[in-house]
XYZ file of C-alpha atoms in Angstrom:
578
model
C 25.217 4.537 2.807
C 26.326 4.554 6.437
C 28.100 7.897 6.009
C 25.002 9.420 4.453
C 22.881 8.063 7.277
C 25.243 9.434 9.898
C 25.193 12.839 8.216
C 21.394 12.785 8.218
C 21.454 11.937 11.915
C 23.645 14.955 12.713
C 21.441 17.392 10.839
C 18.090 16.172 12.151
C 17.100 16.825 15.762
C 14.006 14.990 16.979
C 10.951 16.791 18.294
C 8.479 19.479 17.313
C 11.130 21.390 15.360
C 11.682 18.510 12.960
C 7.949 17.976 12.647
C 7.181 21.623 11.856
C 10.091 21.939 9.404
C 8.880 18.877 7.535
C 5.270 20.053 7.478
C 6.244 23.533 6.239
C 8.214 22.059 3.374
C 6.306 22.244 0.049
C 6.982 18.542 -0.448
C 4.613 17.789 2.444
C 1.809 19.708 0.743
C 2.305 17.889 -2.538
C 2.517 14.566 -0.674
C -0.828 15.207 1.021
C -2.302 16.143 -2.345
C -0.921 13.014 -3.999
C -2.180 10.905 -1.078
C -5.638 12.350 -1.657
C -5.322 11.591 -5.385
C -4.460 7.958 -4.524
C -7.312 7.436 -2.092
C -10.107 9.065 -4.092
C -10.190 6.700 -7.124
C -9.834 3.662 -4.854
C -12.905 4.760 -2.907
C -14.868 5.669 -6.030
C -14.107 2.478 -7.979
C -14.321 -0.067 -5.135
C -16.953 1.543 -2.924
C -19.427 4.148 -4.071
C -19.544 2.797 -7.618
C -21.467 -0.230 -6.328
C -24.013 2.090 -4.703
C -24.530 3.798 -8.072
C -24.919 0.452 -9.850
C -27.402 -0.702 -7.217
C -29.529 2.397 -7.700
C -29.378 1.852 -11.470
C -30.736 -1.681 -10.826
C -27.806 -3.398 -12.496
C -28.027 -7.153 -12.037
C -25.866 -8.624 -9.281
C -24.270 -11.097 -11.696
C -23.287 -8.212 -13.963
C -21.978 -6.240 -11.022
C -19.690 -9.164 -10.258
C -17.600 -8.167 -13.263
C -16.671 -4.983 -11.422
C -14.896 -7.006 -8.755
C -12.179 -7.404 -11.394
C -11.290 -3.801 -10.648
C -9.815 -4.913 -7.334
C -7.295 -7.113 -9.157
C -5.588 -3.986 -10.503
C -4.668 -3.036 -6.946
C -3.912 -6.554 -5.710
C -1.460 -7.346 -8.530
C -0.134 -3.894 -9.357
C 3.437 -5.038 -8.758
C 3.258 -6.989 -12.036
C 3.832 -3.813 -14.046
C 5.842 -1.892 -11.435
C 9.127 -2.474 -13.364
C 7.770 -0.156 -16.071
C 7.552 2.735 -13.604
C 11.185 2.244 -12.560
C 12.763 1.829 -15.987
C 10.524 3.167 -18.756
C 10.272 6.819 -19.786
C 7.077 8.074 -21.425
C 7.814 10.004 -24.640
C 6.691 13.598 -24.318
C 6.361 13.426 -20.512
C 9.912 12.605 -19.382
C 10.703 16.295 -18.812
C 8.199 16.275 -15.934
C 10.547 14.095 -13.884
C 11.278 10.470 -13.171
C 8.006 9.792 -11.313
C 5.791 12.672 -12.416
C 5.953 11.451 -16.005
C 3.693 8.646 -14.703
C 1.805 10.494 -11.954
C 0.500 13.498 -13.871
C -0.790 11.610 -16.959
C -2.433 9.020 -14.674
C -4.212 11.734 -12.695
C -5.405 13.524 -15.819
C -6.567 10.204 -17.315
C -8.432 9.417 -14.097
C -10.123 12.806 -14.167
C -11.210 12.279 -17.774
C -12.486 8.756 -17.013
C -14.542 9.916 -14.026
C -16.075 12.670 -16.166
C -16.768 10.119 -18.917
C -18.453 7.860 -16.354
C -20.640 10.783 -15.302
C -21.804 11.079 -18.922
C -22.469 7.341 -19.243
C -25.527 5.316 -18.346
C -24.801 2.280 -16.128
C -27.720 0.143 -17.274
C -27.587 -3.565 -18.033
C -27.627 -2.768 -21.755
C -24.797 -0.207 -21.651
C -22.730 -1.797 -18.900
C -19.965 -2.913 -21.296
C -18.725 0.604 -22.030
C -19.195 1.607 -18.408
C -17.174 -1.366 -17.092
C -14.421 -0.759 -19.658
C -14.031 2.823 -18.438
C -13.986 1.692 -14.824
C -11.397 -0.996 -15.586
C -9.084 1.451 -17.354
C -9.564 3.839 -14.449
C -8.562 1.163 -11.934
C -5.392 0.379 -13.912
C -4.534 4.097 -14.053
C -5.238 4.426 -10.332
C -3.038 1.450 -9.406
C -0.262 2.777 -11.678
C -0.541 6.172 -10.020
C -0.193 4.508 -6.590
C 3.050 2.780 -7.624
C 4.532 6.021 -8.967
C 3.421 8.157 -5.997
C 4.892 5.748 -3.444
C 8.167 5.743 -5.380
C 8.062 9.567 -5.676
C 7.534 9.931 -1.921
C 10.595 7.799 -1.240
C 12.718 9.562 -3.879
C 12.077 13.167 -2.790
C 12.470 12.600 0.972
C 15.457 14.293 2.556
C 16.640 15.520 5.967
C 14.203 18.448 5.899
C 11.115 16.741 4.453
C 11.776 13.426 6.164
C 10.595 10.086 4.872
C 8.683 9.466 8.104
C 6.677 12.677 7.872
C 6.024 12.366 4.130
C 4.739 8.823 4.683
C 2.414 10.036 7.447
C 1.132 13.023 5.486
C 0.494 10.769 2.490
C -1.707 8.505 4.587
C -3.628 11.462 5.991
C -4.429 12.596 2.459
C -5.405 9.043 1.537
C -7.743 8.656 4.525
C -9.341 12.036 3.868
C -9.986 11.017 0.263
C -11.628 7.787 1.444
C -14.011 9.917 3.518
C -14.699 12.306 0.623
C -15.181 9.559 -1.964
C -17.142 7.337 0.424
C -19.396 8.936 3.025
C -19.382 12.427 1.504
C -19.886 10.979 -1.981
C -23.013 9.181 -0.802
C -24.343 12.372 0.785
C -23.685 14.454 -2.348
C -25.199 11.806 -4.640
C -28.376 11.709 -2.544
C -28.833 15.406 -3.239
C -27.619 16.036 -6.776
C -27.318 12.559 -8.305
C -24.501 10.140 -9.160
C -23.488 11.590 -12.550
C -23.002 15.039 -11.038
C -21.069 13.538 -8.098
C -18.615 11.729 -10.372
C -18.323 14.872 -12.493
C -17.195 16.793 -9.396
C -14.736 14.051 -8.392
C -13.303 13.995 -11.921
C -12.813 17.762 -11.817
C -10.955 17.413 -8.506
C -8.523 14.880 -9.972
C -7.956 16.999 -13.066
C -7.109 19.941 -10.810
C -4.689 17.809 -8.782
C -3.038 16.626 -11.999
C -2.479 20.240 -13.068
C -1.191 21.307 -9.631
C 1.120 18.277 -9.621
C 3.037 19.778 -12.550
C 4.853 22.002 -10.029
C 5.756 19.213 -7.587
C 9.508 18.537 -7.191
C 10.932 15.379 -8.683
C 14.210 13.783 -9.657
C 15.119 14.063 -13.315
C 15.018 11.001 -15.516
C 18.769 11.325 -16.130
C 19.451 11.679 -12.388
C 17.854 8.472 -11.213
C 20.800 7.491 -9.038
C 22.713 5.419 -11.543
C 23.828 7.900 -14.153
C 22.807 8.297 -17.766
C 20.818 5.432 -19.309
C 23.744 4.338 -21.494
C 26.070 4.348 -18.499
C 23.515 2.312 -16.561
C 23.681 -0.415 -19.165
C 27.424 -0.133 -19.662
C 27.952 -0.782 -15.943
C 26.896 -4.369 -16.577
C 30.049 -4.815 -18.650
C 32.369 -3.834 -15.790
C 34.727 -6.126 -13.954
C 33.033 -7.958 -11.074
C 29.558 -7.981 -12.632
C 27.733 -11.261 -13.232
C 28.725 -13.013 -16.444
C 26.377 -12.002 -19.326
C 25.473 -15.597 -20.155
C 24.434 -16.290 -16.558
C 22.477 -13.028 -16.460
C 20.621 -14.086 -19.602
C 19.696 -17.449 -18.061
C 18.507 -15.785 -14.863
C 16.461 -13.303 -16.892
C 14.959 -16.147 -18.932
C 13.814 -17.959 -15.792
C 12.433 -14.844 -14.075
C 10.891 -13.544 -17.298
C 9.108 -16.851 -17.890
C 7.703 -16.840 -14.360
C 6.455 -13.248 -14.697
C 4.971 -14.022 -18.135
C 3.051 -16.994 -16.726
C 1.776 -14.874 -13.826
C 0.651 -12.029 -16.074
C -0.899 -14.501 -18.513
C -2.849 -16.122 -15.664
C -4.311 -12.778 -14.561
C -5.164 -11.770 -18.147
C -6.827 -15.145 -18.796
C -8.952 -14.739 -15.691
C -9.973 -11.227 -16.754
C -10.893 -12.447 -20.241
C -13.002 -15.296 -18.847
C -14.766 -12.909 -16.475
C -15.632 -10.470 -19.249
C -16.365 -12.832 -22.137
C -18.065 -15.816 -20.496
C -21.731 -16.059 -19.547
C -22.453 -14.938 -15.948
C -22.967 -18.504 -14.707
C -19.602 -19.599 -16.183
C -17.488 -16.713 -14.915
C -14.749 -17.580 -12.387
C -15.107 -16.246 -8.855
C -12.675 -13.371 -8.119
C -12.290 -14.343 -4.451
C -11.567 -17.960 -5.340
C -9.076 -16.788 -7.944
C -7.218 -14.610 -5.432
C -7.166 -17.389 -2.833
C -6.230 -20.232 -5.195
C -3.952 -18.467 -7.676
C -2.772 -15.468 -5.652
C -0.177 -17.390 -3.608
C 1.237 -19.033 -6.745
C 1.492 -15.678 -8.488
C 3.479 -14.405 -5.486
C 5.656 -17.542 -5.570
C 6.277 -17.063 -9.298
C 7.015 -13.330 -9.184
C 8.572 -12.897 -5.733
C 9.653 -16.087 -3.966
C 11.422 -18.010 -6.751
C 12.960 -14.851 -8.287
C 14.174 -13.941 -4.774
C 15.999 -17.273 -4.542
C 17.498 -16.679 -7.991
C 18.514 -13.164 -6.958
C 20.027 -14.474 -3.735
C 22.108 -16.985 -5.638
C 23.292 -14.308 -8.092
C 24.201 -12.012 -5.182
C 26.154 -14.804 -3.498
C 27.996 -15.564 -6.752
C 28.966 -11.911 -7.078
C 30.137 -11.716 -3.459
C 32.222 -14.857 -3.884
C 33.674 -13.619 -7.156
C 32.337 -16.632 -9.039
C 30.705 -16.480 -12.490
C 31.701 -12.815 -12.765
C 33.622 -10.818 -15.338
C 37.356 -10.805 -14.640
C 37.825 -7.643 -16.705
C 35.801 -4.965 -18.470
C 34.384 -6.117 -21.779
C 33.277 -4.132 -24.855
C 29.615 -3.273 -25.091
C 29.007 -5.459 -28.125
C 30.592 -8.451 -26.367
C 27.773 -8.782 -23.837
C 24.042 -9.340 -24.086
C 21.766 -7.386 -26.372
C 20.496 -3.972 -25.375
C 16.973 -5.354 -24.822
C 18.149 -8.234 -22.618
C 20.194 -5.881 -20.416
C 17.197 -3.553 -20.098
C 14.921 -6.406 -19.044
C 17.531 -7.685 -16.619
C 17.729 -4.260 -14.985
C 13.938 -4.065 -14.746
C 13.049 -7.559 -13.501
C 16.092 -9.075 -11.820
C 18.250 -6.246 -10.466
C 15.643 -4.893 -7.973
C 15.586 -8.273 -6.251
C 19.337 -8.820 -6.561
C 19.938 -5.448 -4.895
C 17.396 -6.073 -2.123
C 18.456 -9.642 -1.361
C 22.148 -8.749 -1.598
C 21.698 -5.811 0.786
C 19.533 -7.656 3.315
C 21.135 -11.105 3.222
C 19.596 -13.520 5.725
C 17.803 -10.562 7.321
C 15.377 -10.914 4.417
C 13.661 -13.749 6.334
C 13.004 -11.368 9.234
C 11.881 -8.583 6.892
C 9.375 -10.785 5.054
C 8.061 -12.281 8.302
C 7.391 -8.797 9.636
C 5.738 -7.720 6.373
C 3.443 -10.752 6.493
C 2.364 -10.338 10.130
C 2.400 -6.625 11.005
C -0.919 -5.621 9.396
C -2.535 -9.058 9.222
C -4.975 -8.420 12.097
C -6.737 -5.384 10.642
C -6.260 -6.658 7.045
C -8.271 -9.796 7.840
C -10.663 -8.231 10.333
C -11.983 -5.555 7.961
C -14.131 -8.102 6.074
C -15.897 -9.270 9.240
C -16.333 -5.902 10.956
C -19.833 -5.149 9.684
C -21.156 -8.709 10.220
C -19.866 -8.404 13.787
C -21.409 -4.977 14.413
C -24.717 -5.622 12.650
C -25.228 -9.366 12.985
C -23.519 -10.364 16.218
C -24.000 -7.174 18.269
C -27.251 -6.093 16.558
C -26.417 -2.418 16.055
C -28.252 -0.449 13.386
C -26.712 0.894 10.172
C -26.943 4.458 11.486
C -25.183 3.535 14.715
C -22.363 1.720 12.916
C -21.988 4.602 10.437
C -21.750 7.080 13.324
C -19.171 5.022 15.236
C -17.011 3.876 12.315
C -17.260 6.746 9.829
C -17.444 9.751 12.115
C -15.413 8.823 15.177
C -13.491 6.067 13.404
C -12.056 8.199 10.615
C -11.288 11.007 13.048
C -9.461 8.558 15.314
C -7.364 7.217 12.418
C -6.327 10.723 11.396
C -5.511 11.542 15.031
C -3.499 8.317 15.241
C -1.579 9.202 12.086
C -0.765 12.633 13.535
C 0.383 11.106 16.818
C 2.359 8.467 14.949
C 4.071 11.150 12.865
C 5.052 13.013 15.995
C 6.366 9.843 17.653
C 8.447 9.079 14.577
C 10.280 12.385 15.001
C 10.696 12.051 18.796
C 11.329 8.404 19.672
C 12.333 7.087 16.247
C 10.971 4.776 13.613
C 11.550 1.412 15.262
C 10.233 2.470 18.677
C 7.062 3.755 17.016
C 6.784 0.628 14.859
C 7.048 -1.629 17.925
C 4.634 0.465 19.985
C 2.168 0.520 17.085
C 2.309 -3.273 16.768
C 1.715 -3.655 20.517
C -1.313 -1.384 20.798
C -2.800 -2.682 17.528
C -2.603 -6.204 18.977
C -4.040 -5.187 22.341
C -7.060 -3.457 20.805
C -8.250 -6.907 19.706
C -8.874 -7.564 23.399
C -11.310 -4.637 23.404
C -13.317 -6.426 20.730
C -13.046 -9.691 22.664
C -14.750 -7.906 25.554
C -17.432 -6.605 23.185
C -18.023 -10.174 21.988
C -19.007 -11.253 25.521
C -21.159 -8.263 26.334
C -18.783 -5.273 26.523
C -19.086 -4.695 30.274
C -15.493 -3.476 30.592
C -15.820 -1.182 27.582
C -18.998 0.288 29.027
C -17.348 0.840 32.424
C -14.334 2.535 30.830
C -16.590 4.725 28.672
C -18.621 5.723 31.716
C -15.503 6.460 33.782
C -14.196 9.158 31.422
C -17.681 10.549 30.649
C -17.391 9.378 27.052
C -20.845 7.851 27.395
C -22.346 11.253 28.173
C -20.643 12.762 25.115
C -22.019 10.101 22.751
C -25.507 10.293 24.235
C -25.448 14.050 23.598
C -24.051 13.751 20.044
C -26.147 10.769 18.942
C -29.510 10.822 20.721
C -30.781 8.324 18.124
C -28.386 5.670 19.427
C -29.071 2.708 21.664
C -27.708 2.234 25.155
C -24.746 0.279 23.764
C -23.627 2.861 21.191
C -21.093 4.560 23.540
C -19.168 1.332 24.149
C -19.106 0.506 20.421
C -17.868 4.001 19.567
C -15.350 3.816 22.430
C -13.970 0.520 21.121
C -13.778 1.609 17.481
C -12.157 4.906 18.478
C -9.286 3.214 20.319
C -8.806 0.588 17.644
C -8.610 3.189 14.886
C -6.270 5.363 16.929
C -3.953 2.345 17.209
C -4.322 1.608 13.480
C -3.314 5.196 12.699
C -0.156 5.029 14.812
C 0.772 1.573 13.503
C 0.015 2.594 9.906
C 2.211 5.698 10.085
C 5.115 3.661 11.453
C 4.658 0.725 9.081
C 4.575 2.734 5.857
C 7.589 4.763 7.041
C 9.520 1.571 7.873
C 8.534 -0.162 4.639
C 9.598 2.916 2.672
C 12.912 3.059 4.515
C 14.094 -0.438 3.624
C 13.752 -0.088 -0.155
C 16.392 1.373 -2.421
C 15.776 4.644 -4.228
C 17.205 3.009 -7.331
C 14.361 0.483 -7.446
C 11.772 2.022 -5.138
C 8.785 1.405 -7.442
C 9.370 -2.343 -7.804
C 10.571 -3.091 -4.277
C 7.834 -1.119 -2.502
C 5.103 -2.520 -4.771
C 6.256 -6.092 -4.125
C 6.410 -5.677 -0.339
C 3.084 -3.860 -0.090
C 1.429 -6.512 -2.278
C 2.522 -9.188 0.203
C 0.779 -7.201 2.947
C -2.425 -7.032 0.907
C -2.407 -10.651 -0.234
C -1.869 -12.251 3.170
C -4.987 -10.520 4.458
C -6.998 -11.841 1.521
C -5.734 -15.380 2.017
C -6.432 -15.399 5.748
C -10.081 -14.379 5.525
C -11.367 -17.802 4.536
C -9.726 -19.541 7.490
C -10.827 -16.798 9.877
C -14.401 -16.992 8.601
C -14.479 -20.731 9.300
C -13.085 -20.163 12.779
C -15.779 -17.561 13.530
C -18.431 -20.114 12.546
C -16.852 -22.894 14.616
C -15.548 -21.040 17.692
C -17.203 -17.622 17.761
C -15.821 -14.095 17.723
C -14.253 -14.146 21.199
C -11.772 -16.904 20.343
C -10.971 -15.191 17.034
C -10.037 -11.951 18.796
C -7.785 -13.857 21.199
C -6.068 -15.461 18.192
C -5.574 -12.145 16.380
C -4.104 -10.714 19.585
C -1.581 -13.566 19.619
C -0.726 -12.972 15.945
C -0.200 -9.304 16.793
C 2.123 -10.420 19.598
C 4.266 -12.252 17.038
C 4.560 -8.994 15.087
C 5.733 -7.216 18.254
C 8.498 -9.787 18.756
C 9.552 -9.467 15.115
C 9.668 -5.663 15.494
C 12.048 -6.062 18.433
C 14.303 -8.347 16.377
C 14.253 -5.856 13.480
C 15.089 -3.058 15.939
C 18.076 -5.062 17.186
C 19.163 -5.762 13.604
C 19.117 -2.086 12.710
C 20.981 -1.148 15.890
C 23.713 -3.646 15.117
C 23.930 -2.487 11.515
C 24.212 1.113 12.717
C 26.835 0.273 15.324
C 29.004 -1.485 12.750
C 28.992 1.601 10.539
C 29.417 4.156 13.321
C 25.800 5.315 13.323
C 24.451 5.884 16.816
C 20.708 6.176 16.203
C 18.694 2.984 15.732
C 16.870 4.212 12.646
C 19.799 5.642 10.711
C 20.774 2.322 9.208
C 17.364 2.094 7.605
C 17.895 5.095 5.334
C 17.263 3.920 1.745
C 20.348 3.133 -0.271
C 21.347 5.869 -2.677
C-alpha cells in the first residue's frame, strides 16, 4: 500500500492543475450525477412528501408512520454486506457497484411515478406508504452503492478528494431541487405532476448511469469468487472452527439487531395509532444498542481475530483442501460480516480509538444543531418564515456549495488533513457567531455593516426586517464552514476504508456520524430549556474544539505512518488499501 501511495504522490501535483484534471475527467460528471440521484429521493421522501400529505389533509397520527422512512437511512449499514458480496443475476455485467446503482435508480423513478398516480388520502394511505417505504429502502441502498463506487473508481487523475466534493455538490443541489424548487413547482402544477417530473429525472439518471465506469465483479480486488473463498484455506489464515464461532457470534448479534428494527416497523404499521411506538424514542433507546451489537462487539471480536492471526495462534499451519474447511455458505457469510471489520481493525490497530473518536465528534455540532435551527430563528429571534427561507435556503445553500468548492480546492493544494483540521476549526468557531446572535447579534450587525453586506441584503430582500442582514450574514458564514468541513470529512472518511470492503466500512462509519447526532438532540434540547441558547453555543464550540485536537492527532498519525513507509506527504498514507 505504501508503494502505491508513494507512486500516487509522485504523479499528482497539488494546485489548480490537479483540480481541473479531476473535474474534466468523466468520472467527476458521473459522480455529480450520482450525488444528485442520492440527494433527490432523500429530499422527496423526508421533506416535501410531508407537505403533500398535509395538503391532502392526512391525519397527523397517520403521517407518523412515514417517519419510519428515516430508519432506512439511519440503519442502512445493516444490509451493506449485500452490496459488497452479492451479485444480482442479470445485472452483474454492469459492474460491481452499478449492478446495484442502476436498478435502484430505475426502481426509484418508477416508484415516484407510481406515487404521482396514487391518492394520499386517509383511506388509500396504505398503498401510498408502502410505495414510499420501498422507495426509501431503494434510496438507502443506492447511497451505499454510490459511496462504494466513488471510492472504487477514484485514481490519481480523478482523485478521491475531488470525487467526494463533487458528489456532495450534486447532493446539495438535489436537496434544493427536491425541497425549495419542489415546493414552488407543486404550488403551480400540483404534487402529482411534481413527483412525475422527479421520477422522470431519476429514470433518466438511471439510463445515463449505464455508461459510468465501474470495476468488474470478477475484478473486485481479491480475484475470482472461488479464489476468494479458497484463500481462507491458506496457511496463516484463522482456523475454520474459530472462524465459524466468530461468525456465529457476529451473525447472532446482527440477526437480533435486524429483528429489532423489523419488529418496530411491524408494530408501527400494524398497531392502532395510539399504540404505535415512537420513532424518536426507538432511535434513542435502541439505536445505541443496535450499534453496540453490529459494530462495537463485532469490532472487539475482529480485533481479537486480527491479534490471533498476527501472533500466529489459532491459524492454519499449512494449506488445507477445500472440503476440509467450513461450508461454502459459512465462508461466504464470514467474508461478508466479519472480514470487513477484521481488515479494518487489523489495519488500524489501536489507532481505531482515535478514528472512532474523530468520527463521533467531527460533525456532531451541525448534526445536533439542525433540529433546533428553526425554533431558534423563529421562536427565539422572532424572524418570519420568509426571512428564514431567504437566509437559509437562498444564501445558505449557495454558501454551502461555495464552501464545498473552496474545500475541494484546499484538498488539492494543502492536503486532506490540513483541510480537515481547518474545517473542524472554522465549523467550531461559527458557533460563536450564533452565540452572539443569542444575545442580540450586535457584533454580527457591526461586521455586516462594515463590509456593506447589510446594504446588499436590504436591496435584495426589501421585505425583510432590520435584523435580516445579520441573520443572513451568520448563516452564510456557518454554511461556508460546513461546506469546507463536509468536503474534507467525506474525503477523509472515504480514504480510510478499504476498497475491498468499501460498502460495509463506509456505511458503518457514516452511520455512527448520523446516530450520534440523533442521540445528542435530547440532551441538547434539555440544556436549551435550562440554560438558554447562548450556553449551548459555547458548549458546541468546545465540542468542536475537541474535534480539532483529534484532527491534529490523526494528522500526526498519518505523518508517522507515511514516514515509516517512505511516503513524504501527510495524506499519502491514507490512500485506501488495494
